[in-house]
PDB file of C-alpha atoms and ligand atoms in Angstrom:
ATOM      1  CA  UNK A   1     -21.978   8.104 -13.107  1.00  0.00           C
ATOM      2  CA  UNK A   2     -18.977   6.169 -11.929  1.00  0.00           C
ATOM      3  CA  UNK A   3     -19.200   6.111  -8.652  1.00  0.00           C
ATOM      4  CA  UNK A   4     -15.952   7.131  -6.330  1.00  0.00           C
ATOM      5  CA  UNK A   5     -13.988   4.347  -4.455  1.00  0.00           C
ATOM      6  CA  UNK A   6     -11.561   5.260  -1.908  1.00  0.00           C
ATOM      7  CA  UNK A   7      -9.188   2.808  -0.767  1.00  0.00           C
ATOM      8  CA  UNK A   8      -6.530   3.092   1.660  1.00  0.00           C
ATOM      9  CA  UNK A   9      -3.226   1.205   1.405  1.00  0.00           C
ATOM     10  CA  UNK A  10      -1.602   0.926   4.902  1.00  0.00           C
ATOM     11  CA  UNK A  11       1.361  -0.787   3.395  1.00  0.00           C
ATOM     12  CA  UNK A  12       3.439  -2.622   5.700  1.00  0.00           C
ATOM     13  CA  UNK A  13       1.791  -1.042   8.584  1.00  0.00           C
ATOM     14  CA  UNK A  14      -0.539  -2.256  11.738  1.00  0.00           C
ATOM     15  CA  UNK A  15      -0.607  -5.046  13.896  1.00  0.00           C
ATOM     16  CA  UNK A  16      -3.996  -7.290  14.046  1.00  0.00           C
ATOM     17  CA  UNK A  17      -4.403  -5.705  17.064  1.00  0.00           C
ATOM     18  CA  UNK A  18      -4.473  -2.275  15.624  1.00  0.00           C
ATOM     19  CA  UNK A  19      -6.621  -3.072  12.203  1.00  0.00           C
ATOM     20  CA  UNK A  20      -9.564  -3.579  14.806  1.00  0.00           C
ATOM     21  CA  UNK A  21      -9.884  -0.907  16.596  1.00  0.00           C
ATOM     22  CA  UNK A  22      -8.939   1.125  13.540  1.00  0.00           C
ATOM     23  CA  UNK A  23     -12.577  -0.457  11.576  1.00  0.00           C
ATOM     24  CA  UNK A  24     -14.357  -0.190  14.564  1.00  0.00           C
ATOM     25  CA  UNK A  25     -13.732   4.173  14.927  1.00  0.00           C
ATOM     26  CA  UNK A  26     -13.805   4.177  10.846  1.00  0.00           C
ATOM     27  CA  UNK A  27     -16.721   1.914  10.847  1.00  0.00           C
ATOM     28  CA  UNK A  28     -19.006   4.633  12.103  1.00  0.00           C
ATOM     29  CA  UNK A  29     -17.828   7.729  10.528  1.00  0.00           C
ATOM     30  CA  UNK A  30     -17.764   6.219   6.779  1.00  0.00           C
ATOM     31  CA  UNK A  31     -21.495   4.073   7.494  1.00  0.00           C
ATOM     32  CA  UNK A  32     -23.350   6.893   5.502  1.00  0.00           C
ATOM     33  CA  UNK A  33     -21.444   7.413   2.535  1.00  0.00           C
ATOM     34  CA  UNK A  34     -22.691   6.799  -1.268  1.00  0.00           C
ATOM     35  CA  UNK A  35     -18.750   6.118  -1.639  1.00  0.00           C
ATOM     36  CA  UNK A  36     -17.285   2.811  -2.062  1.00  0.00           C
ATOM     37  CA  UNK A  37     -14.455   1.941   0.745  1.00  0.00           C
ATOM     38  CA  UNK A  38     -11.568  -0.593   0.616  1.00  0.00           C
ATOM     39  CA  UNK A  39      -8.995  -1.304   3.207  1.00  0.00           C
ATOM     40  CA  UNK A  40      -5.845  -2.766   1.705  1.00  0.00           C
ATOM     41  CA  UNK A  41      -4.178  -4.361   4.826  1.00  0.00           C
ATOM     42  CA  UNK A  42      -1.287  -6.354   5.204  1.00  0.00           C
ATOM     43  CA  UNK A  43      -2.032 -10.421   4.701  1.00  0.00           C
ATOM     44  CA  UNK A  44      -1.341 -10.927   7.957  1.00  0.00           C
ATOM     45  CA  UNK A  45      -4.113  -8.830   9.131  1.00  0.00           C
ATOM     46  CA  UNK A  46      -6.876  -9.735   5.833  1.00  0.00           C
ATOM     47  CA  UNK A  47      -8.594 -12.143   8.553  1.00  0.00           C
ATOM     48  CA  UNK A  48      -9.637 -10.225  11.666  1.00  0.00           C
ATOM     49  CA  UNK A  49     -10.151  -6.974   9.492  1.00  0.00           C
ATOM     50  CA  UNK A  50     -12.479  -8.672   7.528  1.00  0.00           C
ATOM     51  CA  UNK A  51     -14.076  -9.942  10.968  1.00  0.00           C
ATOM     52  CA  UNK A  52     -14.693  -6.934  12.184  1.00  0.00           C
ATOM     53  CA  UNK A  53     -15.383  -5.821   8.916  1.00  0.00           C
ATOM     54  CA  UNK A  54     -18.594  -7.687   8.376  1.00  0.00           C
ATOM     55  CA  UNK A  55     -21.793  -6.042   8.662  1.00  0.00           C
ATOM     56  CA  UNK A  56     -20.217  -2.176   7.835  1.00  0.00           C
ATOM     57  CA  UNK A  57     -19.584  -1.129   3.966  1.00  0.00           C
ATOM     58  CA  UNK A  58     -16.090  -1.221   4.228  1.00  0.00           C
ATOM     59  CA  UNK A  59     -14.595  -3.784   2.530  1.00  0.00           C
ATOM     60  CA  UNK A  60     -11.306  -5.606   2.731  1.00  0.00           C
ATOM     61  CA  UNK A  61      -8.328  -6.116  -0.068  1.00  0.00           C
ATOM     62  CA  UNK A  62      -5.051  -7.409  -0.006  1.00  0.00           C
ATOM     63  CA  UNK A  63      -1.826  -5.517  -1.153  1.00  0.00           C
ATOM     64  CA  UNK A  64      -0.263  -8.152  -3.544  1.00  0.00           C
ATOM     65  CA  UNK A  65      -0.684 -11.984  -4.500  1.00  0.00           C
ATOM     66  CA  UNK A  66       1.318 -15.088  -6.405  1.00  0.00           C
ATOM     67  CA  UNK A  67      -0.493 -15.386  -9.885  1.00  0.00           C
ATOM     68  CA  UNK A  68       0.106 -19.615  -9.361  1.00  0.00           C
ATOM     69  CA  UNK A  69      -2.828 -21.513  -7.506  1.00  0.00           C
ATOM     70  CA  UNK A  70      -0.197 -23.055  -5.400  1.00  0.00           C
ATOM     71  CA  UNK A  71       2.804 -25.032  -5.301  1.00  0.00           C
ATOM     72  CA  UNK A  72       6.629 -24.457  -4.843  1.00  0.00           C
ATOM     73  CA  UNK A  73       6.783 -20.296  -4.131  1.00  0.00           C
ATOM     74  CA  UNK A  74       8.091 -19.838  -0.381  1.00  0.00           C
ATOM     75  CA  UNK A  75       6.504 -17.315   1.491  1.00  0.00           C
ATOM     76  CA  UNK A  76       3.733 -16.296  -1.431  1.00  0.00           C
ATOM     77  CA  UNK A  77      -0.181 -16.146  -1.044  1.00  0.00           C
ATOM     78  CA  UNK A  78      -2.240 -16.954  -3.518  1.00  0.00           C
ATOM     79  CA  UNK A  79      -5.055 -15.752  -5.260  1.00  0.00           C
ATOM     80  CA  UNK A  80      -7.235 -18.713  -4.048  1.00  0.00           C
ATOM     81  CA  UNK A  81      -5.697 -18.230  -0.949  1.00  0.00           C
ATOM     82  CA  UNK A  82      -7.513 -14.757  -0.572  1.00  0.00           C
ATOM     83  CA  UNK A  83     -10.454 -16.090  -1.360  1.00  0.00           C
ATOM     84  CA  UNK A  84     -10.924 -18.809   0.493  1.00  0.00           C
ATOM     85  CA  UNK A  85     -11.309 -15.871   2.988  1.00  0.00           C
ATOM     86  CA  UNK A  86     -13.646 -13.749   1.523  1.00  0.00           C
ATOM     87  CA  UNK A  87     -10.870 -11.405   0.471  1.00  0.00           C
ATOM     88  CA  UNK A  88     -12.372  -8.691  -2.325  1.00  0.00           C
ATOM     89  CA  UNK A  89      -9.943  -6.852  -3.791  1.00  0.00           C
ATOM     90  CA  UNK A  90      -5.901  -6.887  -4.260  1.00  0.00           C
ATOM     91  CA  UNK A  91      -4.176  -4.622  -4.682  1.00  0.00           C
ATOM     92  CA  UNK A  92      -1.307  -5.729  -8.109  1.00  0.00           C
ATOM     93  CA  UNK A  93       1.969  -3.672  -8.933  1.00  0.00           C
ATOM     94  CA  UNK A  94       2.263  -0.880  -6.918  1.00  0.00           C
ATOM     95  CA  UNK A  95       5.204   0.884  -7.841  1.00  0.00           C
ATOM     96  CA  UNK A  96       6.676  -0.376  -3.644  1.00  0.00           C
ATOM     97  CA  UNK A  97       6.295  -3.424  -5.047  1.00  0.00           C
ATOM     98  CA  UNK A  98       7.533  -3.223  -8.916  1.00  0.00           C
ATOM     99  CA  UNK A  99      10.482  -0.896  -8.020  1.00  0.00           C
ATOM    100  CA  UNK A 100      11.500  -3.263  -4.697  1.00  0.00           C
ATOM    101  CA  UNK A 101      10.518  -6.993  -5.972  1.00  0.00           C
ATOM    102  CA  UNK A 102      10.865  -7.131  -9.521  1.00  0.00           C
ATOM    103  CA  UNK A 103       6.941  -6.479 -10.564  1.00  0.00           C
ATOM    104  CA  UNK A 104       6.898  -6.351 -14.062  1.00  0.00           C
ATOM    105  CA  UNK A 105       4.298  -5.448 -16.837  1.00  0.00           C
ATOM    106  CA  UNK A 106       3.948  -8.890 -17.599  1.00  0.00           C
ATOM    107  CA  UNK A 107       3.494 -10.539 -13.719  1.00  0.00           C
ATOM    108  CA  UNK A 108       1.108  -7.701 -13.724  1.00  0.00           C
ATOM    109  CA  UNK A 109      -0.526  -8.924 -16.703  1.00  0.00           C
ATOM    110  CA  UNK A 110      -0.070 -12.771 -15.554  1.00  0.00           C
ATOM    111  CA  UNK A 111      -1.709 -11.048 -11.658  1.00  0.00           C
ATOM    112  CA  UNK A 112      -4.586  -9.769 -13.337  1.00  0.00           C
ATOM    113  CA  UNK A 113      -5.737 -12.747 -14.841  1.00  0.00           C
ATOM    114  CA  UNK A 114      -5.342 -14.891 -11.204  1.00  0.00           C
ATOM    115  CA  UNK A 115      -7.212 -12.513  -9.773  1.00  0.00           C
ATOM    116  CA  UNK A 116      -9.967 -12.181 -11.931  1.00  0.00           C
ATOM    117  CA  UNK A 117     -10.098 -16.162 -11.353  1.00  0.00           C
ATOM    118  CA  UNK A 118     -10.702 -16.475  -8.075  1.00  0.00           C
ATOM    119  CA  UNK A 119     -13.157 -13.723  -8.955  1.00  0.00           C
ATOM    120  CA  UNK A 120     -11.243 -10.689  -7.069  1.00  0.00           C
ATOM    121  CA  UNK A 121     -10.976  -7.611  -7.867  1.00  0.00           C
ATOM    122  CA  UNK A 122      -8.252  -5.673  -9.136  1.00  0.00           C
ATOM    123  CA  UNK A 123      -6.657  -2.392  -8.016  1.00  0.00           C
ATOM    124  CA  UNK A 124      -3.765  -1.727 -10.798  1.00  0.00           C
ATOM    125  CA  UNK A 125      -1.320   0.882 -10.729  1.00  0.00           C
ATOM    126  CA  UNK A 126       0.307   2.645 -13.062  1.00  0.00           C
ATOM    127  CA  UNK A 127       2.640   6.059 -12.472  1.00  0.00           C
ATOM    128  CA  UNK A 128       5.600   7.876 -13.830  1.00  0.00           C
ATOM    129  CA  UNK A 129       9.095   8.385 -11.864  1.00  0.00           C
ATOM    130  CA  UNK A 130       9.841  11.893 -12.287  1.00  0.00           C
ATOM    131  CA  UNK A 131      12.954  11.533 -14.088  1.00  0.00           C
ATOM    132  CA  UNK A 132       9.924  10.147 -17.315  1.00  0.00           C
ATOM    133  CA  UNK A 133       7.818  13.635 -15.826  1.00  0.00           C
ATOM    134  CA  UNK A 134      10.867  15.542 -16.535  1.00  0.00           C
ATOM    135  CA  UNK A 135      11.254  14.113 -20.038  1.00  0.00           C
ATOM    136  CA  UNK A 136       7.735  15.074 -20.939  1.00  0.00           C
ATOM    137  CA  UNK A 137       7.142  10.905 -21.188  1.00  0.00           C
ATOM    138  CA  UNK A 138       4.238  10.671 -18.461  1.00  0.00           C
ATOM    139  CA  UNK A 139       2.137   9.888 -20.666  1.00  0.00           C
ATOM    140  CA  UNK A 140       3.961   6.868 -23.028  1.00  0.00           C
ATOM    141  CA  UNK A 141       4.760   5.577 -19.960  1.00  0.00           C
ATOM    142  CA  UNK A 142       1.495   5.021 -18.074  1.00  0.00           C
ATOM    143  CA  UNK A 143      -0.630   4.298 -20.816  1.00  0.00           C
ATOM    144  CA  UNK A 144       1.821   1.427 -22.356  1.00  0.00           C
ATOM    145  CA  UNK A 145       1.272   0.378 -18.529  1.00  0.00           C
ATOM    146  CA  UNK A 146      -1.789  -0.379 -18.397  1.00  0.00           C
ATOM    147  CA  UNK A 147      -1.749  -1.145 -22.002  1.00  0.00           C
ATOM    148  CA  UNK A 148       0.649  -4.150 -21.247  1.00  0.00           C
ATOM    149  CA  UNK A 149      -1.481  -4.449 -17.489  1.00  0.00           C
ATOM    150  CA  UNK A 150      -4.696  -5.474 -19.178  1.00  0.00           C
ATOM    151  CA  UNK A 151      -4.041  -7.747 -22.201  1.00  0.00           C
ATOM    152  CA  UNK A 152      -5.332 -10.631 -23.136  1.00  0.00           C
ATOM    153  CA  UNK A 153      -8.507  -9.349 -20.402  1.00  0.00           C
ATOM    154  CA  UNK A 154     -12.211  -9.637 -21.222  1.00  0.00           C
ATOM    155  CA  UNK A 155     -13.790  -6.537 -21.931  1.00  0.00           C
ATOM    156  CA  UNK A 156     -16.518  -6.931 -18.896  1.00  0.00           C
ATOM    157  CA  UNK A 157     -12.835  -8.167 -17.169  1.00  0.00           C
ATOM    158  CA  UNK A 158     -11.328  -4.108 -17.687  1.00  0.00           C
ATOM    159  CA  UNK A 159     -14.460  -2.743 -16.954  1.00  0.00           C
ATOM    160  CA  UNK A 160     -14.017  -4.083 -13.655  1.00  0.00           C
ATOM    161  CA  UNK A 161     -10.950  -3.247 -13.040  1.00  0.00           C
ATOM    162  CA  UNK A 162     -10.230  -0.537 -10.601  1.00  0.00           C
ATOM    163  CA  UNK A 163      -6.617   1.503 -12.414  1.00  0.00           C
ATOM    164  CA  UNK A 164      -5.018   3.790  -9.888  1.00  0.00           C
ATOM    165  CA  UNK A 165      -2.428   6.310 -11.185  1.00  0.00           C
ATOM    166  CA  UNK A 166      -0.114   7.005  -9.247  1.00  0.00           C
ATOM    167  CA  UNK A 167       2.895   9.268 -10.016  1.00  0.00           C
ATOM    168  CA  UNK A 168       5.966   7.185  -7.697  1.00  0.00           C
ATOM    169  CA  UNK A 169       7.522  11.208  -7.384  1.00  0.00           C
ATOM    170  CA  UNK A 170       4.099  12.078  -5.714  1.00  0.00           C
ATOM    171  CA  UNK A 171       3.600   8.789  -3.211  1.00  0.00           C
ATOM    172  CA  UNK A 172       5.086   9.282   0.064  1.00  0.00           C
ATOM    173  CA  UNK A 173       6.678  13.008  -0.832  1.00  0.00           C
ATOM    174  CA  UNK A 174       3.673  15.127   0.435  1.00  0.00           C
ATOM    175  CA  UNK A 175       3.689  15.994  -3.326  1.00  0.00           C
ATOM    176  CA  UNK A 176       0.455  16.188  -4.806  1.00  0.00           C
ATOM    177  CA  UNK A 177       0.099  15.824  -8.386  1.00  0.00           C
ATOM    178  CA  UNK A 178      -2.393  19.608  -8.994  1.00  0.00           C
ATOM    179  CA  UNK A 179      -6.232  18.296  -9.550  1.00  0.00           C
ATOM    180  CA  UNK A 180      -5.643  19.366 -13.753  1.00  0.00           C
ATOM    181  CA  UNK A 181      -2.385  16.799 -13.652  1.00  0.00           C
ATOM    182  CA  UNK A 182      -3.706  14.339 -12.390  1.00  0.00           C
ATOM    183  CA  UNK A 183      -7.104  14.730 -14.338  1.00  0.00           C
ATOM    184  CA  UNK A 184      -5.283  15.132 -17.795  1.00  0.00           C
ATOM    185  CA  UNK A 185      -2.938  11.426 -17.267  1.00  0.00           C
ATOM    186  CA  UNK A 186      -6.315   9.735 -16.118  1.00  0.00           C
ATOM    187  CA  UNK A 187      -7.502  10.758 -19.656  1.00  0.00           C
ATOM    188  CA  UNK A 188      -4.739   9.687 -21.020  1.00  0.00           C
ATOM    189  CA  UNK A 189      -5.086   6.432 -19.777  1.00  0.00           C
ATOM    190  CA  UNK A 190      -8.806   6.602 -19.773  1.00  0.00           C
ATOM    191  CA  UNK A 191      -8.271   7.354 -24.209  1.00  0.00           C
ATOM    192  CA  UNK A 192      -6.416   4.627 -24.204  1.00  0.00           C
ATOM    193  CA  UNK A 193      -8.693   2.165 -23.529  1.00  0.00           C
ATOM    194  CA  UNK A 194     -10.865   2.964 -25.211  1.00  0.00           C
ATOM    195  CA  UNK A 195      -8.798   3.039 -28.260  1.00  0.00           C
ATOM    196  CA  UNK A 196      -8.408  -1.080 -26.858  1.00  0.00           C
ATOM    197  CA  UNK A 197     -11.836  -1.683 -25.948  1.00  0.00           C
ATOM    198  CA  UNK A 198     -14.294   1.157 -26.854  1.00  0.00           C
ATOM    199  CA  UNK A 199     -15.864   4.448 -25.663  1.00  0.00           C
ATOM    200  CA  UNK A 200     -18.338   2.325 -23.002  1.00  0.00           C
ATOM    201  CA  UNK A 201     -15.947  -0.109 -21.705  1.00  0.00           C
ATOM    202  CA  UNK A 202     -13.467   2.651 -20.910  1.00  0.00           C
ATOM    203  CA  UNK A 203     -16.485   4.882 -19.808  1.00  0.00           C
ATOM    204  CA  UNK A 204     -16.706   2.445 -16.964  1.00  0.00           C
ATOM    205  CA  UNK A 205     -13.124   1.996 -15.448  1.00  0.00           C
ATOM    206  CA  UNK A 206     -12.990   3.349 -11.785  1.00  0.00           C
ATOM    207  CA  UNK A 207      -9.813   5.389 -12.151  1.00  0.00           C
ATOM    208  CA  UNK A 208      -8.514   6.907  -8.617  1.00  0.00           C
ATOM    209  CA  UNK A 209      -5.526   8.910  -8.142  1.00  0.00           C
ATOM    210  CA  UNK A 210      -2.815   8.233  -5.409  1.00  0.00           C
ATOM    211  CA  UNK A 211      -0.102  10.218  -4.180  1.00  0.00           C
ATOM    212  CA  UNK A 212      -0.463  12.211  -0.870  1.00  0.00           C
ATOM    213  CA  UNK A 213      -4.240  12.199  -0.988  1.00  0.00           C
ATOM    214  CA  UNK A 214      -5.205  13.853   2.558  1.00  0.00           C
ATOM    215  CA  UNK A 215      -8.322  15.457   3.994  1.00  0.00           C
ATOM    216  CA  UNK A 216      -7.741  18.452   2.411  1.00  0.00           C
ATOM    217  CA  UNK A 217      -6.428  17.832  -1.255  1.00  0.00           C
ATOM    218  CA  UNK A 218      -9.295  15.208  -1.435  1.00  0.00           C
ATOM    219  CA  UNK A 219     -12.224  17.447  -2.757  1.00  0.00           C
ATOM    220  CA  UNK A 220     -10.228  18.432  -5.269  1.00  0.00           C
ATOM    221  CA  UNK A 221      -8.991  15.779  -6.967  1.00  0.00           C
ATOM    222  CA  UNK A 222     -12.089  14.012  -6.594  1.00  0.00           C
ATOM    223  CA  UNK A 223     -14.358  16.160  -8.231  1.00  0.00           C
ATOM    224  CA  UNK A 224     -12.301  16.223 -11.763  1.00  0.00           C
ATOM    225  CA  UNK A 225     -14.122  14.760 -13.713  1.00  0.00           C
ATOM    226  CA  UNK A 226     -12.181  11.681 -14.504  1.00  0.00           C
ATOM    227  CA  UNK A 227     -10.847  10.294 -10.790  1.00  0.00           C
ATOM    228  CA  UNK A 228     -13.277   8.537  -9.684  1.00  0.00           C
ATOM    229  CA  UNK A 229     -11.643   8.405  -6.439  1.00  0.00           C
ATOM    230  CA  UNK A 230      -8.509   7.836  -4.775  1.00  0.00           C
ATOM    231  CA  UNK A 231      -6.061   5.280  -3.144  1.00  0.00           C
ATOM    232  CA  UNK A 232      -4.692   6.220  -0.184  1.00  0.00           C
ATOM    233  CA  UNK A 233      -0.849   5.555   1.446  1.00  0.00           C
ATOM    234  CA  UNK A 234       0.245   7.771   5.043  1.00  0.00           C
ATOM    235  CA  UNK A 235      -3.479   9.302   5.458  1.00  0.00           C
ATOM    236  CA  UNK A 236      -5.087   5.627   5.305  1.00  0.00           C
ATOM    237  CA  UNK A 237      -3.414   5.317   8.823  1.00  0.00           C
ATOM    238  CA  UNK A 238      -5.260   7.405  11.129  1.00  0.00           C
ATOM    239  CA  UNK A 239      -9.446   6.341  10.894  1.00  0.00           C
ATOM    240  CA  UNK A 240     -10.650  10.141  11.658  1.00  0.00           C
ATOM    241  CA  UNK A 241      -8.275  11.111   8.800  1.00  0.00           C
ATOM    242  CA  UNK A 242      -9.197   8.527   6.023  1.00  0.00           C
ATOM    243  CA  UNK A 243     -12.836   9.553   6.606  1.00  0.00           C
ATOM    244  CA  UNK A 244     -12.712  12.188   6.468  1.00  0.00           C
ATOM    245  CA  UNK A 245     -11.186  11.886   2.785  1.00  0.00           C
ATOM    246  CA  UNK A 246     -13.813   8.721   2.273  1.00  0.00           C
ATOM    247  CA  UNK A 247     -16.958  11.485   2.956  1.00  0.00           C
ATOM    248  CA  UNK A 248     -15.974  14.342   1.005  1.00  0.00           C
ATOM    249  CA  UNK A 249     -18.617  16.060  -0.843  1.00  0.00           C
ATOM    250  CA  UNK A 250     -18.694  17.281  -4.059  1.00  0.00           C
TER     251      UNK A 250
HETATM  252  P1  13P B 301       0.653   8.252   0.471  1.00  0.00           P
HETATM  253  O1  13P B 301      -0.471   8.297   0.156  1.00  0.00           O
HETATM  254  O2  13P B 301       1.546   8.354   1.853  1.00  0.00           O
HETATM  255  O3  13P B 301       1.464   8.954  -0.518  1.00  0.00           O
HETATM  256  O4  13P B 301       0.837   7.002  -1.202  1.00  0.00           O
HETATM  257  C1  13P B 301       0.404   6.675  -2.061  1.00  0.00           C
HETATM  258  C2  13P B 301       0.582   4.878  -2.268  1.00  0.00           C
HETATM  259  O5  13P B 301       1.240   4.728  -2.714  1.00  0.00           O
HETATM  260  C3  13P B 301      -1.109   4.161  -1.954  1.00  0.00           C
HETATM  261  O6  13P B 301      -1.075   2.977  -2.681  1.00  0.00           O
END
């Protein structure tokens, strides 16, 4: 049985004092969950969040990293730097980064490899636009993104990659994919992984759904056969609401 992994993506929100307060409020609310709880926070919150989350079951992740280890890349942060402060997870290839910061399937792949080389666990985002969906290209787009993201990884690394299926039209719009739709897309991704890396690798990969997840729809989504939890944006900014998502009961 795959476990459920619920990750918050704060995006460009939350000051350090707010992050500390949030984690102090969240920790007792989620302490008994069997689900994995991750908060992916802005770089400036990482250190404070890690300190505050010590001795809790909340894991901390970053939202991006550079694929090079160090060098003349002004403004960038490397996987080595994240690992040095004990960050565990890193989101890679979020659609906002693909859309606004020229992230490509190739840089996504490089970043995933770099993440593994420093012992970070990548949460890799894939998802189709509304136009692609309306042209019936969803399966083609998301399986291609998945394939290109994972090129050259070992089976062990693929097993340890978290994939977040986030249809772009559902992000921040209040429009959620139906649970059947999301489950079908995630099955397409899993089948693609099975074709390339084998059925038992595919059975182990955690594949989340993201896009307007909230406490009122979490249970319906997360109890589907192939949806292994969620990557939560807006609803991860309020501790109580996020705790209800984490604590959904199947
Ligand atoms: P929302 O939950 O705000 O739709 O954002 C989803 C997302 O992009 C998480 O990475």
